[in-house]
Short mmCIF file of C-alpha atoms in Angstrom, two decimals:
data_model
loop_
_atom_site.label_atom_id
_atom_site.label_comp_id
_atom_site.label_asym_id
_atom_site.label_seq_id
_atom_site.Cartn_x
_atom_site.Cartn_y
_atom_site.Cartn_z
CA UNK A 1 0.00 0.00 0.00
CA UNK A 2 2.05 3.05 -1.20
CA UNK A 3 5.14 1.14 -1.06
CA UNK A 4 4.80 -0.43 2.33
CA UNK A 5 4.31 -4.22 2.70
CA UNK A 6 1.28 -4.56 3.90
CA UNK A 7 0.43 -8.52 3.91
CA UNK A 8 2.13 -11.79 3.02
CA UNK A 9 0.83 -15.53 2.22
CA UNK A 10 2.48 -18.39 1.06
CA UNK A 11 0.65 -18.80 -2.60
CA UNK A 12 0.52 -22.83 -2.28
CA UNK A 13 -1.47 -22.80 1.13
CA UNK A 14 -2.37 -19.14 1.46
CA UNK A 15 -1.39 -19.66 5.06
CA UNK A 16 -0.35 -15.90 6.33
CA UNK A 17 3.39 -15.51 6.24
CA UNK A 18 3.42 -12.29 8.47
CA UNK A 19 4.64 -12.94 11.96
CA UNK A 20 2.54 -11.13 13.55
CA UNK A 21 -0.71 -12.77 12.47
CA UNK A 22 0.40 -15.40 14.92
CA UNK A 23 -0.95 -13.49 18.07
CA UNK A 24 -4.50 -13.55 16.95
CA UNK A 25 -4.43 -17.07 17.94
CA UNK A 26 -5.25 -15.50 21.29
CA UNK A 27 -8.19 -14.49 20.56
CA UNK A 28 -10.00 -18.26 19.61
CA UNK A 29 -7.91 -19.07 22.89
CA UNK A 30 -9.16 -16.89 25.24
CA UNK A 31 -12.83 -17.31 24.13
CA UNK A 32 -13.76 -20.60 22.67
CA UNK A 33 -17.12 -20.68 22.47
CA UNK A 34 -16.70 -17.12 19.65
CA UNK A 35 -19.12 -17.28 17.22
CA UNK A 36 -19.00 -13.86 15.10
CA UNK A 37 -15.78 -11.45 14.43
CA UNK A 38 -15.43 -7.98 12.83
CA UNK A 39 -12.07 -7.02 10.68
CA UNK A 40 -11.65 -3.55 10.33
CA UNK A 41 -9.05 -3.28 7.38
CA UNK A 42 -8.50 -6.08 5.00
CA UNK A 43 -5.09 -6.05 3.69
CA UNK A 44 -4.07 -9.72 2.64
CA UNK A 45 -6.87 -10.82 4.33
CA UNK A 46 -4.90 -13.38 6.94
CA UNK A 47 -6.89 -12.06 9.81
CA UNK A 48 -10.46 -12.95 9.07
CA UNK A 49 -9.59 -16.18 7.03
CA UNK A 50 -8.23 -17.92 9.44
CA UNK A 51 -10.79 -17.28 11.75
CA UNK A 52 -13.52 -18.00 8.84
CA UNK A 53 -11.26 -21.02 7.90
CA UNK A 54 -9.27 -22.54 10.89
CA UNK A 55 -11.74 -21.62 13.87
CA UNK A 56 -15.05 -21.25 11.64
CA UNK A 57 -16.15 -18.57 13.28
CA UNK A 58 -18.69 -16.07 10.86
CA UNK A 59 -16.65 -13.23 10.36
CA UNK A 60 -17.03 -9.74 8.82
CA UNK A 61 -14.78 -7.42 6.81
CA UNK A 62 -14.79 -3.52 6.30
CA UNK A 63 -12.07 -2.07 4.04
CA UNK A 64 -12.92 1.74 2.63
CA UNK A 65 -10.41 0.90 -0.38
CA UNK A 66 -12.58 -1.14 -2.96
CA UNK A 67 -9.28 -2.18 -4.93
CA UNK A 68 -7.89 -3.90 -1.63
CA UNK A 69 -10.77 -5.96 -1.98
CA UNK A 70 -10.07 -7.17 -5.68
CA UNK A 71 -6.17 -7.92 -4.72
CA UNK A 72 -7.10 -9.95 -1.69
CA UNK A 73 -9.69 -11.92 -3.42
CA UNK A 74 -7.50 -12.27 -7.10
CA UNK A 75 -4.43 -13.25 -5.60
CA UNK A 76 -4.34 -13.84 -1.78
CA UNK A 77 -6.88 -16.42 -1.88
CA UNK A 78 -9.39 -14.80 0.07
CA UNK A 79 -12.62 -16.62 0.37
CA UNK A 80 -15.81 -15.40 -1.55
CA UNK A 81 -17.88 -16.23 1.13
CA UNK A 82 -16.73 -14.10 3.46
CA UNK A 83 -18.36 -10.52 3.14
CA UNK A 84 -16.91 -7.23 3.12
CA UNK A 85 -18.14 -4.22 3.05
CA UNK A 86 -16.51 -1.60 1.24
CA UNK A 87 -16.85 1.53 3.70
CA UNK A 88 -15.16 3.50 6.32
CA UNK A 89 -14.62 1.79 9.61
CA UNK A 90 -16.34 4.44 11.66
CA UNK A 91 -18.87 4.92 10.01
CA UNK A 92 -20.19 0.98 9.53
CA UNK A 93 -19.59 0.95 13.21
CA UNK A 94 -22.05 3.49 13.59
CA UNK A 95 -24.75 0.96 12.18
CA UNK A 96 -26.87 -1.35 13.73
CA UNK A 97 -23.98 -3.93 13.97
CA UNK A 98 -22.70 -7.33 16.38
CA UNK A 99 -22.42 -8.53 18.47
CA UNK A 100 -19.47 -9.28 18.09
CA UNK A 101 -17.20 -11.63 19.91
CA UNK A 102 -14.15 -9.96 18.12
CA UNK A 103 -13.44 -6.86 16.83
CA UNK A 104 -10.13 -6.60 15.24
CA UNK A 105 -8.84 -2.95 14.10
CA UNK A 106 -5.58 -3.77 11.99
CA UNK A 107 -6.04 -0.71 9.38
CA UNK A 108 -3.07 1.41 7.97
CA UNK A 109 -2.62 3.88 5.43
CA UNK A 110 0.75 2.94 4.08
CA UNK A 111 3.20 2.82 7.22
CA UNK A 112 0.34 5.59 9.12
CA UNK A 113 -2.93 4.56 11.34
CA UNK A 114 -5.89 6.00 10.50
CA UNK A 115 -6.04 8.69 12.74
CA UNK A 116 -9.99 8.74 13.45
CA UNK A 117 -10.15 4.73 14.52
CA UNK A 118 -7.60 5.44 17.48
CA UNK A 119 -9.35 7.38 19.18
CA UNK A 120 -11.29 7.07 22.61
CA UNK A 121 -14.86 7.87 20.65
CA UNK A 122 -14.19 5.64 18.56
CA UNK A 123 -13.30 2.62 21.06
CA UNK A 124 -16.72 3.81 22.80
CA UNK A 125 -18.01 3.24 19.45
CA UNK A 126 -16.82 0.35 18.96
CA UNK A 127 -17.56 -0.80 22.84
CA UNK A 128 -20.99 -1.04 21.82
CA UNK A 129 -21.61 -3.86 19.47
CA UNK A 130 -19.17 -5.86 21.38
CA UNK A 131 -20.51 -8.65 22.99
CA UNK A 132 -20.63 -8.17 27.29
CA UNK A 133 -16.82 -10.37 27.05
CA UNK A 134 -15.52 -9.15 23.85
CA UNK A 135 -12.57 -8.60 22.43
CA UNK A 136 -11.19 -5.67 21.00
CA UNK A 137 -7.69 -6.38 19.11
CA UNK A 138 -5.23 -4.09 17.67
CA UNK A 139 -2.02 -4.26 15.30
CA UNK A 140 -0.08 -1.08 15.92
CA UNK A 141 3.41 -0.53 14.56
CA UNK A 142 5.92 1.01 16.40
CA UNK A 143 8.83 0.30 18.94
CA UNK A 144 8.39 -1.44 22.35
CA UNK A 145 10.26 0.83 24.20
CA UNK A 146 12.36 4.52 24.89
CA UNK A 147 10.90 7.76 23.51
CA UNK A 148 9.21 6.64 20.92
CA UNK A 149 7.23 4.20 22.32
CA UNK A 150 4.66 6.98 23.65
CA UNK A 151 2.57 6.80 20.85
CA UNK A 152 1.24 2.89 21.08
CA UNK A 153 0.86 3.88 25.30
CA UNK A 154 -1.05 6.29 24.31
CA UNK A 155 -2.96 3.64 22.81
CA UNK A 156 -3.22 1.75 25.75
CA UNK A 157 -3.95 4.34 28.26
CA UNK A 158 -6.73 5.67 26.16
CA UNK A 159 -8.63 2.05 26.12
CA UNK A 160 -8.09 1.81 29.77
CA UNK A 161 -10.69 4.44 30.07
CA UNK A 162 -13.31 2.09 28.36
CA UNK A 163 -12.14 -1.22 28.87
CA UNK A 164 -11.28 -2.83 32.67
CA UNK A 165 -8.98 -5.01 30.58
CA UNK A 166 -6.04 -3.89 28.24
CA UNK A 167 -3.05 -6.69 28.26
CA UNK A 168 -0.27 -5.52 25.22
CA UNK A 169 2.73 -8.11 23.26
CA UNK A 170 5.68 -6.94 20.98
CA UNK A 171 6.29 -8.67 18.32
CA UNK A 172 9.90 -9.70 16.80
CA UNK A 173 11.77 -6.02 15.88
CA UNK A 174 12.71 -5.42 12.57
CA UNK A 175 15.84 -2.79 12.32
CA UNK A 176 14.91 0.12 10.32
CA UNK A 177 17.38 2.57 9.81
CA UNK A 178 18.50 1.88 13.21
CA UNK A 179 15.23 1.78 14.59
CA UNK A 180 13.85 -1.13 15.42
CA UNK A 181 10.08 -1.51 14.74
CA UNK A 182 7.90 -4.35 15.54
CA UNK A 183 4.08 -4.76 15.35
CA UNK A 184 2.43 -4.28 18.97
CA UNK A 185 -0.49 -6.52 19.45
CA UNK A 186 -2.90 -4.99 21.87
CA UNK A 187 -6.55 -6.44 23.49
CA UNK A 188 -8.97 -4.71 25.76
CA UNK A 189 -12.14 -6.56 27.25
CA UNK A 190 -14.84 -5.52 29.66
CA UNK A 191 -14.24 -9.51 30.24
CA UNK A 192 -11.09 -11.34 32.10
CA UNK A 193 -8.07 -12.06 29.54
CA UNK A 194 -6.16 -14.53 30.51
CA UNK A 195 -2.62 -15.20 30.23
CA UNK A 196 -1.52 -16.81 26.49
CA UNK A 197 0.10 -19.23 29.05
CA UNK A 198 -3.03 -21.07 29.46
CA UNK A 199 -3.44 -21.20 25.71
CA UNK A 200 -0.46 -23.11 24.87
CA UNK A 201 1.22 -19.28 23.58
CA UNK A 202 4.18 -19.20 25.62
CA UNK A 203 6.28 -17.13 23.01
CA UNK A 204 3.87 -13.91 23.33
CA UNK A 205 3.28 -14.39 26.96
CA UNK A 206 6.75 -13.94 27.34
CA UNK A 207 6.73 -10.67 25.22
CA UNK A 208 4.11 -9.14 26.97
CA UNK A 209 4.74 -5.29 28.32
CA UNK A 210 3.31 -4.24 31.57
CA UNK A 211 2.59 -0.58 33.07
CA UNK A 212 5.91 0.75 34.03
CA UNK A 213 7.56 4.20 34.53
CA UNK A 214 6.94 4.82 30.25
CA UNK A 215 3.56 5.06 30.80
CA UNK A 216 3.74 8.57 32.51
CA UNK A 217 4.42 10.02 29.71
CA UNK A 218 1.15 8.46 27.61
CA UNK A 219 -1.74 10.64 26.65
CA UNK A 220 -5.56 10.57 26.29
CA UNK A 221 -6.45 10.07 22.27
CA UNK A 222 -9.27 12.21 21.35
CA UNK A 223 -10.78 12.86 18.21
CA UNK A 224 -9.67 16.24 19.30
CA UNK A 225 -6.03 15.63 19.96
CA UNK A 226 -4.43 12.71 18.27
CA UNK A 227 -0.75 13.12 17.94
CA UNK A 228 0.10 8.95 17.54
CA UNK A 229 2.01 8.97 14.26
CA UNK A 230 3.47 12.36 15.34
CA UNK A 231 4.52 10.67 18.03
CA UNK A 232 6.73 8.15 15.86
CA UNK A 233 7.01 9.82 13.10
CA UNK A 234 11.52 9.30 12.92
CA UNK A 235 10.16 5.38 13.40
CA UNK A 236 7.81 5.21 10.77
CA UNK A 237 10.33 7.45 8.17
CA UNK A 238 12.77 4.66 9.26
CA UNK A 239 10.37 1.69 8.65
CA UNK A 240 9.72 3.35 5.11
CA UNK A 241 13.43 3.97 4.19
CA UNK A 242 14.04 -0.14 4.91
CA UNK A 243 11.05 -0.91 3.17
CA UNK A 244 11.89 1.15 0.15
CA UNK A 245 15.98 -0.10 -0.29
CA UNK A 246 14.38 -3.91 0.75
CA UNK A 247 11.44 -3.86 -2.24
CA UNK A 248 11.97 -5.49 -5.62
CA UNK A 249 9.57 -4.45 -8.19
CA UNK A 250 6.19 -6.36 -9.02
CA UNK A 251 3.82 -5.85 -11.50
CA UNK A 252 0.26 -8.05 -10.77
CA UNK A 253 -1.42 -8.35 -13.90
CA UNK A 254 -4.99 -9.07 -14.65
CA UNK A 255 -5.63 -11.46 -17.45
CA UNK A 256 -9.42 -10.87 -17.40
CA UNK A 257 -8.59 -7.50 -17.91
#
């Protein structure tokens, strides 16, 4: 998506080849008996078919970009029975929707999060079609820890004033121009979320990130005052500069058209 890698399958299996698709395993994990999930961003498509696929739970998709759709569905295997809608995440979330068990916000514009779906009003928003123990799951990008790391606490303080639940996991860093960057894989529940210990995920229980002296620095996310990216913003220049000296071209052709 404007340069940056944005999703990765093997094109035998289409099983996801992004790391950090792993840690969504928690979510099947922590509540079994899920029986309806909301993506909010596409990509690839990883996300929502494996839990349409592997845990056959009836899932959802909203992407606003209508061409996302067609690549996901022409060349990452993306099943046809699984609907999206082709809209803005806010405002389908302002519908009669859920409940959900899931709701999983993994939405970027290139290397940048949409600035209006990180925002406490829009967590209340999306608070409300989530069922009484649901899930809401992130994928941030950014860096675990020192300066930077500000913008994805931030994050976390902000759902702490809607959820009584908020548990955050790093993912393996990536160097980029000297900065490492990872993908941060936060949930928030009204509900009890247990420990990926008890779900056989020893390997992100292990990178989990507790409350600690960083966190007085973290900020309340408003629609009125979002300053995440800002935040980051050497980081995400960094993760862009690797990205663009790592990239071979590819040109997808359509033979239908």
């Amino acid at each position: 998506l404007d340069g940056i890698d944005n999703g990765f399958v093997d094109r035998k299996t289409f099983e996801a080849r992004a790391p950090y698709i792993a840690s969504f395993r928690y979510l099947p994990a922590a509540r079994p008996a899920a029986a309806k999930a909301l993506c909010i961003g596409l990509g690839a498509g990883s996300v929502p078919r494996t839990f349409h696929v592997r845990h056959e739970i009836a899932t959802e998709v909203v992407e606003i970009d209508p061409e996302i759709v067609h690549v996901a569905r022409q060349w990452f295997g993306f099943p046809s029975e699984i609907p999206v809608f082709v809209e803005d995440g806010r405002t389908f979330m302002a519908g009669d929707r859920g409940p959900y068990d899931f709701v999983v916000l993994d939405a970027f514009r290139s290397e940048t999060h949409p600035a209006h779906l990180f925002t406490r009003e829009f967590f209340a928003r999306v608070d409300a079609p989530l069922a009484p123990d649901g899930i809401l799951a992130l994928n941030m990008a950014g860096v675990p820890f020192g300066s930077a790391s500000v913008a994805w606490r931030s994050v976390r303080r902000t759902l702490q004033e809607q959820f009584a639940n908020v548990r955050v996991f790093a993912g393996q860093a990536s160097p980029g121009a000297g900065v490492p960057i990872t993908n941060l894989f936060i949930v928030a529940s009204h509900g009890a979320l247990p420990s990926p210990e008890t779900a056989g995920l020893a390997a992100l229980a292990r990178n989990e990130i507790p409350v600690g002296a960083e966190d007085a620095d973290a900020v309340l996310v408003t629609d009125d005052y979002n300053p995440i990216d800002d935040m980051q913003r050497g980081v995400l220049v960094g993760w862009r500069e690797l990205m663009i000296q790592q990239a071979a071209p590819l040109l997808l052709t359509d033979d239908a058209a």
